[in-house]
DNA sequence: CTGAAAGCGCTTACAG
DNA sequence: CTGAAAGCGCTTACAG
């Protein structure tokens, strides 16, 4: 049924070797022979068997992409970027979704090894990579994406989370806000830590105090954002603005705000990290920090291809710039002396 | 570096064959030999090379999953369901995202063939499969998911789209609505057609007229929903309720409603097909038709496994039931005779 | 310009 | 209970 090179050779009246040469695009084949072989290939609907090639050459043209949660709208554009570049280079992508489960992550890495994947792009669910050498030894190229696990030593593609958070807070302060609350995702990951650092730094640079009661840490989920937001909204002295550290937490925040029947931005202004499909349809539409997701994928895949060809080149770190998307969820507030006094007193 | 069965055999002082037997879990190995081999395996960190096994056995334990748009929140839970079942059966999933591009779809099918995937679960971007026999011949099991392309003859897993739409319209009518508008997605796909049929049927069953001006067809995107909604909202006689045929179109609908500053549900009620993360945080929260996505994935994967073991069994069609999730986007309206007259006159 | 032979890492009869 | 040999479908020296 499925034909092989042997069948082609027989039909064309040549040897395996010559068929192989034609397939390779080698010049050293007589035009006549080439013609016969081409015809035989067409007639038999012949397609090379990847598996045999892989076994023989130890090259799979396979890139493993291990993502933490494909249901998070942050990831699909990244995957798309990776795929587009890989296709250009004639590599196939095998996509693995760990759902933030380190067990599943290990499993997938094993599977990718067993299938001879040449390279891996991974957004790890692990805060720390203990055995990078052992775990990733078989890949000729490894790129860590989005998160920088501790102990990692390799190519890295991230967005400038610190700057992203900084932009958000700076914008709020520019709009006259001083009582600013921050909902931070898991500090186990560099993303969470850097965004918190960015928020702190913006406050410090502008000489505004980030009050403890306005700082919440939670896990980066809808539920986490919801709970943190509820605590903030129950405070005797409400913040005038809330910055939320990722799209899921923003969803939770919006839910809590709705339940509390608090008007945005009249009572509380909101800036959310991550641009999403639904940023425009909330009431009011959401001012967000947009990460260059598709580009992150493109850059990661290019890095993979580069290292495949330059195994010895030094590791690089690509840090892409997020941008502020201004919509309607932040109010310009007039700065009364009383407000400032209020803040000081509340402490 | 990477060790092979040969290395294991040498270290254990046995033959390849015996190592293979131990790996297979065969009983016919002397406990002592088995012990030595086990030890050698451990010492060498031996892992079987899938590629070699595949080449020899022609079995890959690989299931290809071809989805139309992984950025659509409808799909990730399906993929999750598929993965969970496949893992149980020791199959790996290779996920392909076509972005509704039939060219990419064909490409992926080729890749899956070349990699000896045994089975494929596909939500095709093609309204019609012209050459099913040729295209899918190499897979021992094929399941079409979500959409039923024309000319397809095989296992099928879909949700009961007709019933879903019926539930939505029936609910609206129960709430006193008569001037009901419907935004339909692409009629090239069974999903779009069946949902429209369901809406029509509900109206007919309740003896309510579905007016042409209230029926919009568009492509199943945010932009499509937005444009269709704008037309509806510009009508001299507004509908009292709008049913939108998928989550993207609902997003567009909500955007148009927002721009037109129309109050939901006071002026217009809304029911959207597809439950999403953001259904709860719109203002007001959205009444939706929830599809059993995770279950669809589970059922599809189980079907795959069944057919792998029962190649001759007749094709089946699994139709899963969607449910109505009631929230705050539909208003109970009192039925004035004038309203009905208005409708008749407007025609 | 062309081909015979070896081998990638396994499994599958077959034989003992 | 154990092993030698053939072969899956290719590519890679090597030879001519």
PDB file of N, CA and C in Angstrom, chain A residues 104-175:
ATOM      1  N   UNK A 104       3.578  16.529  34.644  1.00  0.00           N
ATOM      2  CA  UNK A 104       3.278  16.475  33.209  1.00  0.00           C
ATOM      3  C   UNK A 104       4.425  17.047  32.409  1.00  0.00           C
ATOM      4  N   UNK A 105       5.014  18.105  32.923  1.00  0.00           N
ATOM      5  CA  UNK A 105       6.137  18.729  32.214  1.00  0.00           C
ATOM      6  C   UNK A 105       7.269  17.726  32.026  1.00  0.00           C
ATOM      7  N   UNK A 106       7.632  17.038  33.097  1.00  0.00           N
ATOM      8  CA  UNK A 106       8.697  16.033  33.002  1.00  0.00           C
ATOM      9  C   UNK A 106       8.336  14.952  31.994  1.00  0.00           C
ATOM     10  N   UNK A 107       7.094  14.532  32.060  1.00  0.00           N
ATOM     11  CA  UNK A 107       6.612  13.537  31.113  1.00  0.00           C
ATOM     12  C   UNK A 107       6.804  13.971  29.677  1.00  0.00           C
ATOM     13  N   UNK A 108       6.372  15.167  29.403  1.00  0.00           N
ATOM     14  CA  UNK A 108       6.474  15.680  28.032  1.00  0.00           C
ATOM     15  C   UNK A 108       7.927  15.753  27.586  1.00  0.00           C
ATOM     16  N   UNK A 109       8.791  16.180  28.478  1.00  0.00           N
ATOM     17  CA  UNK A 109      10.207  16.275  28.121  1.00  0.00           C
ATOM     18  C   UNK A 109      10.725  14.890  27.746  1.00  0.00           C
ATOM     19  N   UNK A 110      10.323  13.889  28.498  1.00  0.00           N
ATOM     20  CA  UNK A 110      10.712  12.517  28.167  1.00  0.00           C
ATOM     21  C   UNK A 110      10.204  12.116  26.789  1.00  0.00           C
ATOM     22  N   UNK A 111       8.936  12.398  26.561  1.00  0.00           N
ATOM     23  CA  UNK A 111       8.346  12.050  25.275  1.00  0.00           C
ATOM     24  C   UNK A 111       9.119  12.711  24.143  1.00  0.00           C
ATOM     25  N   UNK A 112       9.449  13.978  24.335  1.00  0.00           N
ATOM     26  CA  UNK A 112      10.184  14.703  23.294  1.00  0.00           C
ATOM     27  C   UNK A 112      11.558  14.089  23.067  1.00  0.00           C
ATOM     28  N   UNK A 113      12.184  13.661  24.129  1.00  0.00           N
ATOM     29  CA  UNK A 113      13.474  12.982  23.997  1.00  0.00           C
ATOM     30  C   UNK A 113      13.317  11.697  23.206  1.00  0.00           C
ATOM     31  N   UNK A 114      12.343  10.921  23.608  1.00  0.00           N
ATOM     32  CA  UNK A 114      12.143   9.626  22.951  1.00  0.00           C
ATOM     33  C   UNK A 114      11.860   9.792  21.469  1.00  0.00           C
ATOM     34  N   UNK A 115      11.265  10.906  21.140  1.00  0.00           N
ATOM     35  CA  UNK A 115      10.957  11.143  19.737  1.00  0.00           C
ATOM     36  C   UNK A 115      12.061  11.919  19.052  1.00  0.00           C
ATOM     37  N   UNK A 116      13.193  12.023  19.716  1.00  0.00           N
ATOM     38  CA  UNK A 116      14.343  12.675  19.089  1.00  0.00           C
ATOM     39  C   UNK A 116      14.113  14.140  18.752  1.00  0.00           C
ATOM     40  N   UNK A 117      13.211  14.825  19.461  1.00  0.00           N
ATOM     41  CA  UNK A 117      13.060  16.259  19.175  1.00  0.00           C
ATOM     42  C   UNK A 117      14.438  16.899  19.266  1.00  0.00           C
ATOM     43  N   UNK A 118      14.741  17.761  18.321  1.00  0.00           N
ATOM     44  CA  UNK A 118      16.072  18.352  18.296  1.00  0.00           C
ATOM     45  C   UNK A 118      16.172  19.540  19.235  1.00  0.00           C
ATOM     46  N   UNK A 119      15.024  20.178  19.428  1.00  0.00           N
ATOM     47  CA  UNK A 119      15.048  21.411  20.200  1.00  0.00           C
ATOM     48  C   UNK A 119      13.776  21.521  21.021  1.00  0.00           C
ATOM     49  N   UNK A 120      13.835  22.368  22.019  1.00  0.00           N
ATOM     50  CA  UNK A 120      12.667  22.536  22.879  1.00  0.00           C
ATOM     51  C   UNK A 120      12.542  24.000  23.277  1.00  0.00           C
ATOM     52  N   UNK A 121      11.301  24.481  23.229  1.00  0.00           N
ATOM     53  CA  UNK A 121      10.995  25.819  23.730  1.00  0.00           C
ATOM     54  C   UNK A 121      10.038  25.609  24.893  1.00  0.00           C
ATOM     55  N   UNK A 122      10.432  26.065  26.050  1.00  0.00           N
ATOM     56  CA  UNK A 122       9.657  25.703  27.225  1.00  0.00           C
ATOM     57  C   UNK A 122       9.360  26.884  28.137  1.00  0.00           C
ATOM     58  N   UNK A 123       8.063  26.967  28.490  1.00  0.00           N
ATOM     59  CA  UNK A 123       7.676  27.867  29.572  1.00  0.00           C
ATOM     60  C   UNK A 123       7.437  26.952  30.764  1.00  0.00           C
ATOM     61  N   UNK A 124       8.423  26.844  31.599  1.00  0.00           N
ATOM     62  CA  UNK A 124       8.402  25.824  32.637  1.00  0.00           C
ATOM     63  C   UNK A 124       7.480  26.166  33.801  1.00  0.00           C
ATOM     64  N   UNK A 125       6.852  25.124  34.329  1.00  0.00           N
ATOM     65  CA  UNK A 125       6.025  25.280  35.520  1.00  0.00           C
ATOM     66  C   UNK A 125       6.875  25.203  36.780  1.00  0.00           C
ATOM     67  N   UNK A 126       8.167  24.999  36.579  1.00  0.00           N
ATOM     68  CA  UNK A 126       9.061  24.876  37.730  1.00  0.00           C
ATOM     69  C   UNK A 126       9.710  26.219  38.056  1.00  0.00           C
ATOM     70  N   UNK A 127       9.656  26.618  39.322  1.00  0.00           N
ATOM     71  CA  UNK A 127      10.310  27.865  39.706  1.00  0.00           C
ATOM     72  C   UNK A 127      11.821  27.718  39.599  1.00  0.00           C
ATOM     73  N   UNK A 128      12.278  26.489  39.658  1.00  0.00           N
ATOM     74  CA  UNK A 128      13.711  26.241  39.704  1.00  0.00           C
ATOM     75  C   UNK A 128      14.018  24.960  38.946  1.00  0.00           C
ATOM     76  N   UNK A 129      15.020  25.008  38.089  1.00  0.00           N
ATOM     77  CA  UNK A 129      15.415  23.820  37.328  1.00  0.00           C
ATOM     78  C   UNK A 129      16.619  23.207  38.028  1.00  0.00           C
ATOM     79  N   UNK A 130      16.410  22.046  38.612  1.00  0.00           N
ATOM     80  CA  UNK A 130      17.490  21.467  39.406  1.00  0.00           C
ATOM     81  C   UNK A 130      18.522  20.739  38.558  1.00  0.00           C
ATOM     82  N   UNK A 131      18.060  20.103  37.522  1.00  0.00           N
ATOM     83  CA  UNK A 131      18.931  19.199  36.788  1.00  0.00           C
ATOM     84  C   UNK A 131      18.899  19.499  35.302  1.00  0.00           C
ATOM     85  N   UNK A 132      19.163  20.757  34.996  1.00  0.00           N
ATOM     86  CA  UNK A 132      19.056  21.175  33.599  1.00  0.00           C
ATOM     87  C   UNK A 132      19.925  20.313  32.688  1.00  0.00           C
ATOM     88  N   UNK A 133      21.163  20.074  33.111  1.00  0.00           N
ATOM     89  CA  UNK A 133      22.093  19.314  32.287  1.00  0.00           C
ATOM     90  C   UNK A 133      21.477  17.972  31.907  1.00  0.00           C
ATOM     91  N   UNK A 134      21.001  17.262  32.903  1.00  0.00           N
ATOM     92  CA  UNK A 134      20.437  15.943  32.669  1.00  0.00           C
ATOM     93  C   UNK A 134      19.155  16.017  31.849  1.00  0.00           C
ATOM     94  N   UNK A 135      18.293  16.942  32.244  1.00  0.00           N
ATOM     95  CA  UNK A 135      16.950  17.019  31.667  1.00  0.00           C
ATOM     96  C   UNK A 135      16.980  17.423  30.192  1.00  0.00           C
ATOM     97  N   UNK A 136      17.854  18.359  29.861  1.00  0.00           N
ATOM     98  CA  UNK A 136      17.814  18.920  28.511  1.00  0.00           C
ATOM     99  C   UNK A 136      19.012  18.533  27.650  1.00  0.00           C
ATOM    100  N   UNK A 137      19.817  17.623  28.168  1.00  0.00           N
ATOM    101  CA  UNK A 137      21.058  17.269  27.479  1.00  0.00           C
ATOM    102  C   UNK A 137      20.819  16.816  26.046  1.00  0.00           C
ATOM    103  N   UNK A 138      19.735  16.093  25.824  1.00  0.00           N
ATOM    104  CA  UNK A 138      19.559  15.494  24.506  1.00  0.00           C
ATOM    105  C   UNK A 138      19.110  16.489  23.444  1.00  0.00           C
ATOM    106  N   UNK A 139      18.697  17.665  23.855  1.00  0.00           N
ATOM    107  CA  UNK A 139      18.265  18.647  22.861  1.00  0.00           C
ATOM    108  C   UNK A 139      19.455  19.463  22.381  1.00  0.00           C
ATOM    109  N   UNK A 140      19.506  19.675  21.103  1.00  0.00           N
ATOM    110  CA  UNK A 140      20.613  20.457  20.558  1.00  0.00           C
ATOM    111  C   UNK A 140      20.390  21.942  20.777  1.00  0.00           C
ATOM    112  N   UNK A 141      19.177  22.275  21.178  1.00  0.00           N
ATOM    113  CA  UNK A 141      18.867  23.685  21.393  1.00  0.00           C
ATOM    114  C   UNK A 141      17.701  23.791  22.377  1.00  0.00           C
ATOM    115  N   UNK A 142      17.843  24.630  23.366  1.00  0.00           N
ATOM    116  CA  UNK A 142      16.791  24.806  24.366  1.00  0.00           C
ATOM    117  C   UNK A 142      16.565  26.291  24.601  1.00  0.00           C
ATOM    118  N   UNK A 143      15.310  26.709  24.521  1.00  0.00           N
ATOM    119  CA  UNK A 143      15.001  28.103  24.844  1.00  0.00           C
ATOM    120  C   UNK A 143      13.969  28.134  25.960  1.00  0.00           C
ATOM    121  N   UNK A 144      14.277  28.869  27.000  1.00  0.00           N
ATOM    122  CA  UNK A 144      13.302  29.095  28.055  1.00  0.00           C
ATOM    123  C   UNK A 144      12.512  30.341  27.695  1.00  0.00           C
ATOM    124  N   UNK A 145      11.212  30.222  27.867  1.00  0.00           N
ATOM    125  CA  UNK A 145      10.350  31.295  27.391  1.00  0.00           C
ATOM    126  C   UNK A 145       9.514  31.884  28.520  1.00  0.00           C
ATOM    127  N   UNK A 146       9.360  33.174  28.481  1.00  0.00           N
ATOM    128  CA  UNK A 146       8.454  33.907  29.362  1.00  0.00           C
ATOM    129  C   UNK A 146       8.913  33.940  30.827  1.00  0.00           C
ATOM    130  N   UNK A 147       9.236  32.765  31.359  1.00  0.00           N
ATOM    131  CA  UNK A 147       9.682  32.723  32.750  1.00  0.00           C
ATOM    132  C   UNK A 147      11.161  32.358  32.795  1.00  0.00           C
ATOM    133  N   UNK A 148      11.828  32.907  33.794  1.00  0.00           N
ATOM    134  CA  UNK A 148      13.226  32.564  33.991  1.00  0.00           C
ATOM    135  C   UNK A 148      13.328  31.756  35.289  1.00  0.00           C
ATOM    136  N   UNK A 149      13.309  30.439  35.179  1.00  0.00           N
ATOM    137  CA  UNK A 149      13.426  29.628  36.394  1.00  0.00           C
ATOM    138  C   UNK A 149      14.802  29.851  37.022  1.00  0.00           C
ATOM    139  N   UNK A 150      14.873  29.690  38.305  1.00  0.00           N
ATOM    140  CA  UNK A 150      16.175  29.803  38.969  1.00  0.00           C
ATOM    141  C   UNK A 150      17.100  28.696  38.455  1.00  0.00           C
ATOM    142  N   UNK A 151      18.376  28.979  38.478  1.00  0.00           N
ATOM    143  CA  UNK A 151      19.410  28.006  38.081  1.00  0.00           C
ATOM    144  C   UNK A 151      19.496  27.769  36.591  1.00  0.00           C
ATOM    145  N   UNK A 152      18.694  28.503  35.843  1.00  0.00           N
ATOM    146  CA  UNK A 152      18.731  28.253  34.415  1.00  0.00           C
ATOM    147  C   UNK A 152      19.908  28.948  33.763  1.00  0.00           C
ATOM    148  N   UNK A 153      20.522  28.237  32.856  1.00  0.00           N
ATOM    149  CA  UNK A 153      21.649  28.773  32.137  1.00  0.00           C
ATOM    150  C   UNK A 153      21.462  28.385  30.676  1.00  0.00           C
ATOM    151  N   UNK A 154      20.895  29.311  29.897  1.00  0.00           N
ATOM    152  CA  UNK A 154      20.620  28.981  28.504  1.00  0.00           C
ATOM    153  C   UNK A 154      19.959  30.146  27.808  1.00  0.00           C
ATOM    154  N   UNK A 155      19.540  29.921  26.590  1.00  0.00           N
ATOM    155  CA  UNK A 155      18.858  30.981  25.855  1.00  0.00           C
ATOM    156  C   UNK A 155      17.516  31.289  26.510  1.00  0.00           C
ATOM    157  N   UNK A 156      17.159  32.545  26.464  1.00  0.00           N
ATOM    158  CA  UNK A 156      15.978  32.987  27.199  1.00  0.00           C
ATOM    159  C   UNK A 156      15.244  34.049  26.402  1.00  0.00           C
ATOM    160  N   UNK A 157      13.920  33.913  26.324  1.00  0.00           N
ATOM    161  CA  UNK A 157      13.104  34.962  25.701  1.00  0.00           C
ATOM    162  C   UNK A 157      12.011  35.366  26.677  1.00  0.00           C
ATOM    163  N   UNK A 158      12.032  36.594  27.083  1.00  0.00           N
ATOM    164  CA  UNK A 158      11.022  37.068  28.027  1.00  0.00           C
ATOM    165  C   UNK A 158      10.529  38.438  27.596  1.00  0.00           C
ATOM    166  N   UNK A 159       9.430  38.855  28.204  1.00  0.00           N
ATOM    167  CA  UNK A 159       9.084  40.249  27.973  1.00  0.00           C
ATOM    168  C   UNK A 159       9.558  41.030  29.186  1.00  0.00           C
ATOM    169  N   UNK A 160       9.729  42.303  28.995  1.00  0.00           N
ATOM    170  CA  UNK A 160      10.277  43.126  30.071  1.00  0.00           C
ATOM    171  C   UNK A 160       9.174  43.406  31.087  1.00  0.00           C
ATOM    172  N   UNK A 161       9.003  42.459  31.971  1.00  0.00           N
ATOM    173  CA  UNK A 161       7.898  42.539  32.923  1.00  0.00           C
ATOM    174  C   UNK A 161       8.027  43.731  33.862  1.00  0.00           C
ATOM    175  N   UNK A 162       9.254  43.987  34.279  1.00  0.00           N
ATOM    176  CA  UNK A 162       9.479  45.119  35.171  1.00  0.00           C
ATOM    177  C   UNK A 162       9.002  46.402  34.491  1.00  0.00           C
ATOM    178  N   UNK A 163       9.446  46.576  33.273  1.00  0.00           N
ATOM    179  CA  UNK A 163       9.057  47.774  32.535  1.00  0.00           C
ATOM    180  C   UNK A 163       7.546  47.834  32.323  1.00  0.00           C
ATOM    181  N   UNK A 164       6.937  46.692  32.040  1.00  0.00           N
ATOM    182  CA  UNK A 164       5.492  46.663  31.835  1.00  0.00           C
ATOM    183  C   UNK A 164       4.752  47.189  33.055  1.00  0.00           C
ATOM    184  N   UNK A 165       5.110  46.639  34.202  1.00  0.00           N
ATOM    185  CA  UNK A 165       4.456  47.075  35.437  1.00  0.00           C
ATOM    186  C   UNK A 165       4.776  48.545  35.707  1.00  0.00           C
ATOM    187  N   UNK A 166       5.992  48.903  35.415  1.00  0.00           N
ATOM    188  CA  UNK A 166       6.421  50.291  35.625  1.00  0.00           C
ATOM    189  C   UNK A 166       5.536  51.244  34.811  1.00  0.00           C
ATOM    190  N   UNK A 167       5.332  50.885  33.556  1.00  0.00           N
ATOM    191  CA  UNK A 167       4.491  51.703  32.670  1.00  0.00           C
ATOM    192  C   UNK A 167       3.093  51.888  33.252  1.00  0.00           C
ATOM    193  N   UNK A 168       2.560  50.801  33.767  1.00  0.00           N
ATOM    194  CA  UNK A 168       1.200  50.840  34.308  1.00  0.00           C
ATOM    195  C   UNK A 168       1.112  51.800  35.489  1.00  0.00           C
ATOM    196  N   UNK A 169       2.034  51.637  36.414  1.00  0.00           N
ATOM    197  CA  UNK A 169       1.997  52.459  37.634  1.00  0.00           C
ATOM    198  C   UNK A 169       2.306  53.918  37.314  1.00  0.00           C
ATOM    199  N   UNK A 170       3.290  54.097  36.461  1.00  0.00           N
ATOM    200  CA  UNK A 170       3.660  55.449  36.054  1.00  0.00           C
ATOM    201  C   UNK A 170       2.452  56.166  35.444  1.00  0.00           C
ATOM    202  N   UNK A 171       1.729  55.416  34.627  1.00  0.00           N
ATOM    203  CA  UNK A 171       0.540  56.004  33.991  1.00  0.00           C
ATOM    204  C   UNK A 171      -0.491  56.406  35.045  1.00  0.00           C
ATOM    205  N   UNK A 172      -0.704  55.516  35.998  1.00  0.00           N
ATOM    206  CA  UNK A 172      -1.675  55.805  37.059  1.00  0.00           C
ATOM    207  C   UNK A 172      -1.262  57.051  37.838  1.00  0.00           C
ATOM    208  N   UNK A 173       0.012  57.106  38.163  1.00  0.00           N
ATOM    209  CA  UNK A 173       0.498  58.254  38.929  1.00  0.00           C
ATOM    210  C   UNK A 173       0.344  59.536  38.115  1.00  0.00           C
ATOM    211  N   UNK A 174       0.636  59.417  36.833  1.00  0.00           N
ATOM    212  CA  UNK A 174       0.468  60.562  35.944  1.00  0.00           C
ATOM    213  C   UNK A 174      -0.968  61.051  35.915  1.00  0.00           C
ATOM    214  N   UNK A 175      -1.894  60.123  36.153  1.00  0.00           N
ATOM    215  CA  UNK A 175      -3.310  60.482  36.170  1.00  0.00           C
ATOM    216  C   UNK A 175      -3.738  60.971  37.551  1.00  0.00           C
TER     217      UNK A 175
END
